[in-house]
């Protein structure tokens, strides 16, 4: 094993949680190192998750608009529209490369030492990196575990990476599957189901629950379901998949009490689980909970002295931006003795068309908690800009405390909902009332005016409906 080197902080995992933690640590003057086993930095999100899926979502949406004649209304006539899947994949790759190279640059700029190889804990204050040239032992005053998550499986289903795949392979099909079955109507199922449906697959989405997007506001999810139906996404709820068998090029999906469904490919998207394989947790006595998550206290400390954990590895939503906030707060705790994540104002966005975005409490949660609330809704069909871009499906909904008017939650389905919800997340972070948002000037004509109008609607005084 090579000689030991020592750093103030060693981060294991260079996804959004880990690399952002490393940048912040370097900014705070700490000697920082990061360990990554993949050849590119950026983690699942940049390499095989958020970034490539958004590249394909954008590209496939443009294809479908041209193909279906949606551009005609704008006075744009196109000739025969053809799909060039290879070019689309090249676009995706170039976006991924630009982003992962960007992380290389950021590590250099911030003088973060990058160790290439699989990192694992090796007793107190030590990380062993198994790289191409053997093992290196790295010492650290503080170690941050940021190894993320991996695809969760289902009993009776074996991923073969070809016919039965997870999200990584579903980003890389070399031809459009004629029939694609997606198991799970969550974030991944709906995003990747949308991509391949737009490109020509007959997509069937099987969801165990009686609704899509569990955890999201029910009214918003219902609207989304209706819109997806119009897009010919065949979503079947209340279906418990029990097994998948592959016979040559055909996959058969079995579910309880339903006829088997044949497909060319099956995408399993029933969630993700923390990735702790060969992480050496036992060498320092770190415990995991029943779901395999590393248990931490409010300051991201694990049960082992000097070892912290953030992101998908610990409790909370598995979202890149949640991991980033935790990375920053964790390092600030270590360096300064303070740090904070406002878990009540972390948005979640599904990048389908229309996008679905959510922050704070749902109506269901408020009812369950016995909170008296007011609700303001404004549809995009009454927004001038949405009409101009011919994208009027959806609405903004704001939920505010009946007594204090403080915004408790916001749910947007519509064009650029993911960008629009940022305003409401900021408002919530500042404990704003719906009146605060309603009285703020919003540029005209913008989609954001629908946010202002929904805020006005909380007080039953929208101006344009
Ligand atoms: P998910 O938790 O979003 O959805 C899984 C779905 O599968 C749920 O609707 C669940 O009810 C369903 N399901 C579970 N067991 C089933 C069964 N036996 N048969 C049929 N359906 C079943 O998980 P997903 O989509 O795999 O995403 C994993 C993680 O990645 C999520 O935590 C998500 O936050 C994150 N992600 C975030 C994205 C974003 O921010 N836009 C995009 C993609 C993933």
Coordinates of C-alpha atoms and ligand atoms in Angstrom, one line a residue:
X1 CA 0.0 0.0 0.0
X2 CA 1.3 3.5 -0.9
X3 CA 2.4 6.0 1.8
X4 CA -0.2 7.7 3.9
X5 CA -1.1 11.3 3.0
X6 CA -3.2 13.4 5.4
X7 CA -5.9 16.0 4.8
X8 CA -8.3 18.0 6.9
X9 CA -11.2 16.6 5.1
X10 CA -11.6 13.6 2.8
X11 CA -14.9 13.2 0.9
X12 CA -15.8 9.8 -0.5
X13 CA -18.0 10.2 -3.6
X14 CA -17.9 13.1 -6.1
X15 CA -21.6 13.5 -6.8
X16 CA -23.4 16.8 -6.3
X17 CA -23.3 16.2 -2.5
X18 CA -19.6 15.3 -2.3
X19 CA -18.1 17.7 -4.8
X20 CA -20.0 20.6 -3.5
X21 CA -18.9 19.7 0.1
X22 CA -15.3 19.6 -1.2
X23 CA -15.6 23.0 -2.8
X24 CA -17.1 24.6 0.3
X25 CA -14.4 22.9 2.5
X26 CA -11.7 24.4 0.2
X27 CA -13.3 27.8 0.4
X28 CA -13.2 27.6 4.1
X29 CA -9.4 27.0 3.9
X30 CA -9.4 23.3 4.7
X31 CA -6.9 20.9 3.0
X32 CA -9.5 18.8 1.1
X33 CA -9.5 15.6 -0.9
X34 CA -12.2 13.7 -2.7
X35 CA -12.3 10.1 -3.8
X36 CA -14.2 8.9 -6.8
X37 CA -14.3 5.4 -8.3
X38 CA -15.8 6.3 -11.7
X39 CA -13.6 7.8 -14.4
X40 CA -15.7 11.0 -14.6
X41 CA -16.6 13.2 -11.6
X42 CA -20.2 14.2 -11.0
X43 CA -21.9 11.1 -9.6
X44 CA -25.1 9.6 -10.7
X45 CA -26.7 13.0 -11.3
X46 CA -24.2 14.3 -13.8
X47 CA -23.2 11.1 -15.5
X48 CA -26.3 8.9 -15.6
X49 CA -29.1 10.7 -13.9
X50 CA -30.4 14.3 -13.8
X51 CA -28.2 15.8 -16.5
X52 CA -28.4 13.2 -19.3
X53 CA -32.1 12.6 -18.7
X54 CA -32.8 16.4 -19.0
X55 CA -30.8 16.4 -22.3
X56 CA -33.0 13.6 -23.6
X57 CA -36.2 15.1 -22.3
X58 CA -35.5 18.4 -24.1
X59 CA -34.5 16.7 -27.3
X60 CA -37.4 14.3 -27.3
X61 CA -39.9 17.1 -26.6
X62 CA -38.5 19.1 -29.6
X63 CA -38.8 16.0 -31.8
X64 CA -42.4 15.3 -30.7
X65 CA -43.4 18.9 -31.3
X66 CA -42.0 18.8 -34.8
X67 CA -43.4 15.4 -35.5
X68 CA -46.9 16.0 -34.3
X69 CA -47.3 19.2 -36.1
X70 CA -47.4 21.3 -33.0
X71 CA -45.2 23.9 -34.7
X72 CA -47.9 24.6 -37.3
X73 CA -49.9 26.9 -35.1
X74 CA -46.8 29.1 -34.9
X75 CA -46.8 29.3 -38.6
X76 CA -43.8 26.9 -38.9
X77 CA -44.2 24.2 -41.5
X78 CA -41.7 21.5 -41.4
X79 CA -41.1 18.7 -43.9
X80 CA -40.8 15.1 -43.1
X81 CA -39.5 14.8 -39.5
X82 CA -37.1 12.0 -38.8
X83 CA -35.5 10.8 -35.6
X84 CA -31.7 10.6 -35.5
X85 CA -31.3 8.8 -32.2
X86 CA -27.5 8.7 -32.6
X87 CA -27.4 12.5 -32.9
X88 CA -29.7 12.8 -29.9
X89 CA -27.4 10.6 -27.9
X90 CA -24.4 12.6 -29.0
X91 CA -26.1 15.7 -27.7
X92 CA -26.7 14.0 -24.4
X93 CA -23.1 12.9 -24.2
X94 CA -21.8 16.3 -25.0
X95 CA -23.9 17.8 -22.2
X96 CA -22.7 15.2 -19.7
X97 CA -19.0 15.7 -20.8
X98 CA -19.3 19.4 -20.4
X99 CA -20.7 19.0 -16.9
X100 CA -18.3 16.4 -15.6
X101 CA -15.3 18.3 -17.1
X102 CA -16.7 21.3 -15.3
X103 CA -16.4 19.4 -12.0
X104 CA -12.7 18.5 -12.9
X105 CA -12.1 22.2 -13.4
X106 CA -13.8 23.2 -10.1
X107 CA -11.7 20.6 -8.2
X108 CA -8.5 22.1 -9.7
X109 CA -9.6 25.7 -9.2
X110 CA -10.2 25.0 -5.5
X111 CA -7.1 22.9 -5.0
X112 CA -9.0 19.8 -4.0
X113 CA -6.9 16.6 -4.3
X114 CA -8.7 14.0 -6.4
X115 CA -8.1 10.3 -5.7
X116 CA -9.3 8.0 -8.4
X117 CA -10.5 4.6 -7.1
X118 CA -12.9 3.0 -4.7
X119 CA -12.7 4.6 -1.3
X120 CA -13.5 2.8 1.9
X121 CA -13.1 3.5 5.6
X122 CA -10.3 1.7 7.3
X123 CA -10.6 2.3 11.0
X124 CA -10.7 5.8 12.6
X125 CA -9.3 8.7 10.5
X126 CA -8.3 6.6 7.5
X127 CA -9.6 5.9 4.0
X128 CA -8.1 3.4 1.6
X129 CA -8.4 4.2 -2.1
X130 CA -8.3 1.1 -4.3
X131 CA -7.2 2.5 -7.7
X132 CA -5.7 1.3 -11.0
X133 CA -2.2 1.5 -9.4
X134 CA -3.1 -0.4 -6.2
X135 CA -4.2 0.9 -2.8
X136 CA -3.4 4.2 -1.2
X137 CA -4.0 5.0 2.4
X138 CA -5.2 8.5 3.0
X139 CA -5.5 10.0 6.5
X140 CA -8.2 12.5 7.4
X141 CA -9.3 14.6 10.4
X142 CA -12.8 14.4 9.1
X143 CA -14.3 12.1 6.6
X144 CA -17.6 12.8 4.7
X145 CA -19.4 9.8 3.2
X146 CA -21.3 10.9 0.1
X147 CA -21.5 7.7 -1.9
X148 CA -25.1 8.2 -3.0
X149 CA -27.6 5.5 -4.0
X150 CA -28.2 2.7 -6.5
X151 CA -31.3 1.2 -8.1
X152 CA -33.5 -0.7 -5.8
X153 CA -34.8 -4.0 -7.0
X154 CA -38.0 -6.0 -6.6
X155 CA -38.3 -9.6 -5.6
X156 CA -38.8 -11.7 -8.7
X157 CA -37.0 -9.2 -10.9
X158 CA -33.4 -9.4 -12.0
X159 CA -31.8 -6.5 -13.8
X160 CA -29.8 -7.9 -16.8
X161 CA -28.8 -4.5 -18.1
X162 CA -30.2 -5.3 -21.5
X163 CA -33.9 -6.3 -21.6
X164 CA -34.6 -5.5 -18.0
X165 CA -32.9 -2.3 -17.0
X166 CA -32.5 0.5 -14.5
X167 CA -32.4 4.2 -15.4
X168 CA -28.7 4.2 -16.4
X169 CA -29.3 1.8 -19.3
X170 CA -32.7 3.4 -20.2
X171 CA -30.7 6.5 -21.0
X172 CA -28.7 4.6 -23.5
X173 CA -31.0 2.4 -25.7
X174 CA -29.4 2.2 -29.1
X175 CA -32.8 1.9 -30.8
X176 CA -36.3 2.9 -29.8
X177 CA -38.0 -0.1 -28.2
X178 CA -41.3 -0.9 -29.8
X179 CA -42.9 -1.8 -26.5
X180 CA -41.5 -0.5 -23.2
X181 CA -42.9 -1.4 -19.8
X182 CA -42.0 0.9 -17.0
X183 CA -42.4 -0.4 -13.4
X184 CA -43.1 2.5 -11.1
X185 CA -44.8 5.9 -11.8
X186 CA -42.4 8.0 -9.8
X187 CA -39.8 10.5 -10.9
X188 CA -37.8 8.2 -13.1
X189 CA -40.7 6.1 -14.5
X190 CA -42.5 9.2 -15.7
X191 CA -39.5 11.1 -17.0
X192 CA -38.0 8.1 -18.9
X193 CA -41.4 6.8 -19.9
X194 CA -42.0 10.2 -21.5
X195 CA -38.8 10.2 -23.4
X196 CA -39.3 6.9 -25.0
X197 CA -43.0 7.4 -25.6
X198 CA -42.2 10.7 -27.5
X199 CA -39.6 8.8 -29.5
X200 CA -42.2 6.3 -30.6
X201 CA -42.3 3.5 -28.0
X202 CA -45.6 2.1 -26.9
X203 CA -45.1 2.7 -23.2
X204 CA -47.0 1.1 -20.4
X205 CA -46.3 2.3 -16.9
X206 CA -47.3 0.0 -14.1
X207 CA -47.8 1.6 -10.6
X208 CA -48.4 -0.4 -7.4
X209 CA -50.4 2.4 -5.7
X210 CA -53.7 3.8 -6.8
X211 CA -52.1 7.0 -8.0
X212 CA -48.9 8.3 -9.6
X213 CA -46.2 10.3 -7.9
X214 CA -46.8 9.2 -4.3
X215 CA -45.9 11.9 -1.8
X216 CA -46.7 14.7 -4.2
X217 CA -49.9 16.8 -3.9
X218 CA -52.8 14.5 -4.9
X219 CA -54.7 17.1 -7.0
X220 CA -51.6 18.0 -8.9
X221 CA -50.7 14.4 -9.5
X222 CA -54.2 13.7 -10.7
X223 CA -54.0 16.6 -13.2
X224 CA -50.6 15.2 -14.3
X225 CA -52.1 11.8 -14.8
X226 CA -54.8 13.2 -17.0
X227 CA -52.3 15.1 -19.2
X228 CA -50.0 12.0 -19.5
X229 CA -53.1 10.1 -20.7
X230 CA -53.6 12.6 -23.4
X231 CA -50.0 12.1 -24.4
X232 CA -50.7 8.4 -24.9
X233 CA -48.7 7.3 -21.9
X234 CA -50.6 4.2 -20.7
X235 CA -50.4 4.4 -17.0
X236 CA -52.0 1.6 -15.0
X237 CA -52.4 2.1 -11.3
X238 CA -53.1 -0.5 -8.6
X239 CA -50.8 -3.0 -10.4
X240 CA -48.5 -5.2 -8.2
X241 CA -45.7 -6.5 -10.4
X242 CA -44.7 -10.0 -9.2
X243 CA -42.1 -11.0 -11.7
X244 CA -40.3 -10.5 -15.0
X245 CA -39.1 -13.3 -17.3
X246 CA -36.9 -12.9 -20.4
X247 CA -37.2 -15.2 -23.3
X248 CA -34.9 -14.2 -26.2
X249 CA -35.9 -10.6 -27.2
X250 CA -39.2 -10.7 -25.3
X251 CA -39.8 -9.8 -21.7
X252 CA -43.0 -10.8 -19.9
X253 CA -44.1 -8.8 -17.0
X254 CA -46.4 -10.7 -14.5
X255 CA -48.6 -8.9 -12.0
X256 CA -51.0 -10.0 -9.4
X257 CA -54.5 -10.6 -10.8
X258 CA -53.7 -9.2 -14.2
X259 CA -52.8 -10.6 -17.6
X260 CA -49.1 -10.8 -18.3
X261 CA -47.7 -8.0 -20.5
X262 CA -45.1 -8.6 -23.2
X263 CA -42.5 -6.0 -24.0
X264 CA -39.2 -5.5 -25.7
X265 CA -37.6 -3.8 -22.7
X266 CA -38.6 -3.3 -19.1
X267 CA -37.4 -0.3 -17.0
X268 CA -37.5 -0.9 -13.3
X269 CA -38.1 2.4 -11.5
X270 CA -39.4 1.6 -8.0
X271 CA -36.9 3.7 -6.1
X272 CA -33.3 3.8 -5.1
X273 CA -31.3 2.6 -2.0
X274 CA -28.2 3.9 -0.3
X275 CA -25.0 2.7 -1.8
X276 CA -22.8 1.4 1.0
X277 CA -21.1 -1.5 -0.7
X278 CA -17.6 -2.1 0.5
X279 CA -17.5 1.2 2.3
X280 CA -15.9 -0.2 5.4
X281 CA -18.7 1.1 7.7
X282 CA -18.0 -1.9 10.0
X283 CA -14.4 -0.8 10.5
X284 CA -15.6 2.2 12.5
X285 CA -18.9 0.7 13.8
X286 CA -21.2 2.9 11.7
X287 CA -24.8 1.7 11.8
X288 CA -27.5 1.7 9.1
X289 CA -31.3 1.7 9.6
X290 CA -33.8 -0.8 8.3
X291 CA -33.7 0.8 4.8
X292 CA -29.9 0.7 4.7
X293 CA -29.4 4.4 5.3
X294 CA -26.5 5.6 7.4
X295 CA -27.9 7.1 10.6
X296 CA -26.8 10.6 11.4
X297 CA -27.6 13.3 14.0
X298 CA -28.7 16.8 13.2
X299 CA -25.1 17.7 12.3
X300 CA -24.5 14.9 9.8
X301 CA -22.4 13.0 12.4
X302 CA -22.5 9.3 12.2
X303 CA -21.9 7.1 15.2
X304 CA -18.2 7.1 14.5
X305 CA -16.1 10.1 15.7
X306 CA -15.0 12.3 12.7
X307 CA -17.2 10.5 10.1
X308 CA -20.1 12.3 8.6
X309 CA -22.7 11.3 5.9
X310 CA -24.8 13.4 3.5
X311 CA -27.1 13.0 0.5
X312 CA -28.9 9.9 -0.7
X313 CA -26.9 7.9 1.9
X314 CA -29.0 9.3 4.8
X315 CA -32.6 10.0 5.5
X316 CA -34.7 12.5 3.4
X317 CA -35.5 12.9 -0.3
X318 CA -33.0 11.5 -2.7
X319 CA -32.4 14.8 -4.6
X320 CA -29.2 16.3 -5.8
X321 CA -30.0 19.7 -4.5
X322 CA -30.8 18.3 -1.0
X323 CA -27.4 16.6 -1.0
X324 CA -25.7 19.8 -2.0
X325 CA -27.3 21.7 0.8
X326 CA -26.2 19.0 3.2
X327 CA -22.7 19.0 1.9
X328 CA -22.3 22.7 2.5
X329 CA -24.0 22.6 5.9
X330 CA -21.9 19.6 7.0
X331 CA -18.6 21.3 6.1
X332 CA -19.7 24.5 7.8
X333 CA -20.5 22.6 10.9
X334 CA -17.0 21.1 10.8
X335 CA -15.2 24.3 10.1
X336 CA -17.3 26.9 11.9
X337 CA -19.5 25.1 14.3
X338 CA -22.7 26.1 12.5
X339 CA -24.5 25.2 9.4
X340 CA -28.1 24.7 8.4
X341 CA -30.4 23.0 5.9
X342 CA -34.0 24.3 5.6
X343 CA -35.7 21.0 4.9
X344 CA -39.1 22.6 4.7
X345 CA -38.3 24.5 1.6
X346 CA -36.6 21.9 -0.6
X347 CA -38.4 21.7 -3.9
X348 CA -39.0 18.5 -5.9
X349 CA -39.4 18.6 -9.7
X350 CA -40.5 16.1 -12.2
X351 CA -39.2 17.2 -15.6
X352 CA -42.0 15.8 -17.8
X353 CA -44.0 18.0 -20.0
X354 CA -45.6 19.8 -18.4
X355 CA -43.2 19.9 -15.5
X356 CA -44.5 19.2 -12.0
X357 CA -42.9 21.0 -9.1
X358 CA -43.6 21.0 -5.4
X359 CA -42.3 22.6 -2.3
X360 CA -43.5 22.4 1.3
X361 CA -46.6 20.7 2.5
X362 CA -49.3 19.0 0.4
X363 CA -53.0 19.5 1.1
X364 CA -53.1 15.9 2.3
X365 CA -50.3 16.6 4.8
X366 CA -51.9 19.8 6.1
X367 CA -55.2 18.0 6.6
X368 CA -53.5 15.1 8.4
X369 CA -51.7 17.6 10.6
X370 CA -55.0 19.4 11.3
X371 CA -53.7 22.7 10.0
X372 CA -56.3 25.2 8.8
X373 CA -55.2 26.5 5.4
X374 CA -56.3 28.8 2.6
X375 CA -55.7 27.8 -1.0
X376 CA -55.0 30.0 -4.1
X377 CA -55.1 28.5 -7.6
X378 CA -54.3 30.1 -10.9
X379 CA -54.5 28.2 -14.2
X380 CA -51.9 28.8 -17.0
X381 CA -54.8 29.0 -19.5
X382 CA -55.3 32.5 -18.1
X383 CA -51.7 33.6 -18.4
X384 CA -50.7 35.6 -21.5
X385 CA -47.2 34.2 -21.8
X386 CA -48.4 30.6 -21.5
X387 CA -50.9 31.3 -24.4
X388 CA -48.1 32.9 -26.4
X389 CA -46.0 29.8 -26.1
X390 CA -49.0 27.6 -26.6
X391 CA -48.4 25.8 -23.3
X392 CA -51.5 26.4 -21.2
X393 CA -52.0 23.0 -19.4
X394 CA -51.7 23.2 -15.6
X395 CA -51.9 25.6 -12.7
X396 CA -50.1 27.2 -9.7
X397 CA -51.5 26.3 -6.3
X398 CA -50.4 28.1 -3.1
X399 CA -51.3 26.9 0.3
X400 CA -51.1 29.4 3.2
X401 CA -51.9 29.2 6.9
X402 CA -55.5 30.4 7.4
X403 CA -54.6 32.6 10.3
X404 CA -51.1 33.9 9.6
X405 CA -51.1 33.7 5.8
X406 CA -47.6 32.2 5.9
X407 CA -47.0 30.0 2.8
X408 CA -46.9 26.4 3.8
X409 CA -46.7 24.7 0.4
X410 CA -46.8 25.3 -3.3
X411 CA -47.6 23.0 -6.2
X412 CA -47.1 23.9 -9.8
X413 CA -47.9 21.9 -12.9
X414 CA -47.2 23.6 -16.1
X415 CA -44.5 25.1 -18.4
X416 CA -41.2 25.6 -16.6
X417 CA -42.8 24.7 -13.2
X418 CA -39.3 23.7 -11.9
X419 CA -38.1 27.2 -12.5
X420 CA -41.2 28.9 -11.2
X421 CA -41.3 27.0 -7.9
X422 CA -37.9 28.5 -7.0
X423 CA -39.6 31.8 -6.2
X424 CA -41.9 30.0 -3.8
X425 CA -39.1 28.1 -2.2
X426 CA -37.3 31.4 -1.5
X427 CA -40.5 32.9 -0.2
X428 CA -40.9 29.9 2.2
X429 CA -37.3 30.1 3.3
X430 CA -38.0 33.7 4.3
X431 CA -41.3 32.7 6.0
X432 CA -43.2 34.9 3.5
X433 CA -46.9 35.2 3.5
X434 CA -49.0 34.8 0.3
X435 CA -49.6 38.6 0.6
X436 CA -45.8 39.2 0.3
X437 CA -45.7 37.3 -3.0
X438 CA -48.9 38.9 -4.2
X439 CA -47.6 42.4 -3.6
X440 CA -44.3 41.8 -5.3
X441 CA -44.1 43.1 -8.9
X442 CA -43.7 40.3 -11.4
X443 CA -42.6 41.2 -14.9
X444 CA -45.2 41.1 -17.7
X445 CA -45.6 39.0 -19.7
X446 CA -44.1 36.1 -17.8
X447 CA -45.1 32.7 -16.6
X448 CA -44.2 33.9 -13.1
X449 CA -47.3 36.1 -13.2
X450 CA -49.3 32.9 -12.6
X451 CA -47.4 32.6 -9.2
X452 CA -48.4 36.2 -8.3
X453 CA -52.0 35.5 -9.3
X454 CA -52.2 32.3 -7.3
X455 CA -50.9 34.3 -4.3
X456 CA -53.6 36.8 -4.9
X457 CA -56.1 34.0 -5.2
X458 CA -55.3 32.9 -1.7
X459 CA -57.1 36.1 -0.7
X460 CA -59.8 35.6 -3.3
X461 CA -58.6 38.5 -5.4
X462 CA -56.9 37.3 -8.5
X463 CA -56.9 39.9 -11.2
X464 CA -57.0 37.9 -14.4
X465 CA -59.6 35.3 -13.8
Ligands
LIG1 P1 -39.8 7.0 -6.8 O1 -39.8 6.7 -5.4 O2 -39.9 8.4 -7.3 O3 -41.0 6.2 -7.5 C1 -41.1 4.8 -7.4 C2 -42.5 4.4 -7.8 O4 -42.6 3.0 -7.9 C3 -43.5 4.8 -6.7 O5 -44.6 5.4 -7.4 C4 -43.9 3.5 -6.1 O6 -45.2 3.5 -5.6 C5 -43.8 2.5 -7.3 N1 -43.6 1.1 -6.9 C6 -43.0 0.6 -5.9 N2 -43.0 -0.8 -5.9 C7 -43.8 -1.1 -7.0 C8 -44.2 -2.3 -7.6 N3 -43.9 -3.5 -7.0 N4 -44.9 -2.3 -8.7 C9 -45.2 -1.1 -9.3 N5 -44.8 0.0 -8.8 C10 -44.1 0.1 -7.7 O7 -38.5 6.3 -7.4 P2 -37.7 6.4 -8.8 O8 -38.6 7.0 -9.8 O9 -37.1 5.1 -9.0 O10 -36.6 7.5 -8.5 C11 -35.6 7.1 -7.5 C12 -35.1 8.4 -6.8 O11 -34.4 9.2 -7.7 C13 -36.2 9.2 -6.2 O12 -36.0 9.3 -4.9 C14 -36.2 10.5 -6.9 O13 -36.2 11.5 -5.9 C15 -34.8 10.5 -7.5 N6 -35.0 11.2 -8.9 C16 -35.2 12.5 -8.9 C17 -35.4 13.1 -10.2 C18 -35.7 14.5 -10.2 O14 -35.5 15.2 -9.3 N7 -36.4 15.0 -11.3 C19 -35.4 12.3 -11.4 C20 -35.1 10.9 -11.2 C21 -34.9 10.4 -10.0

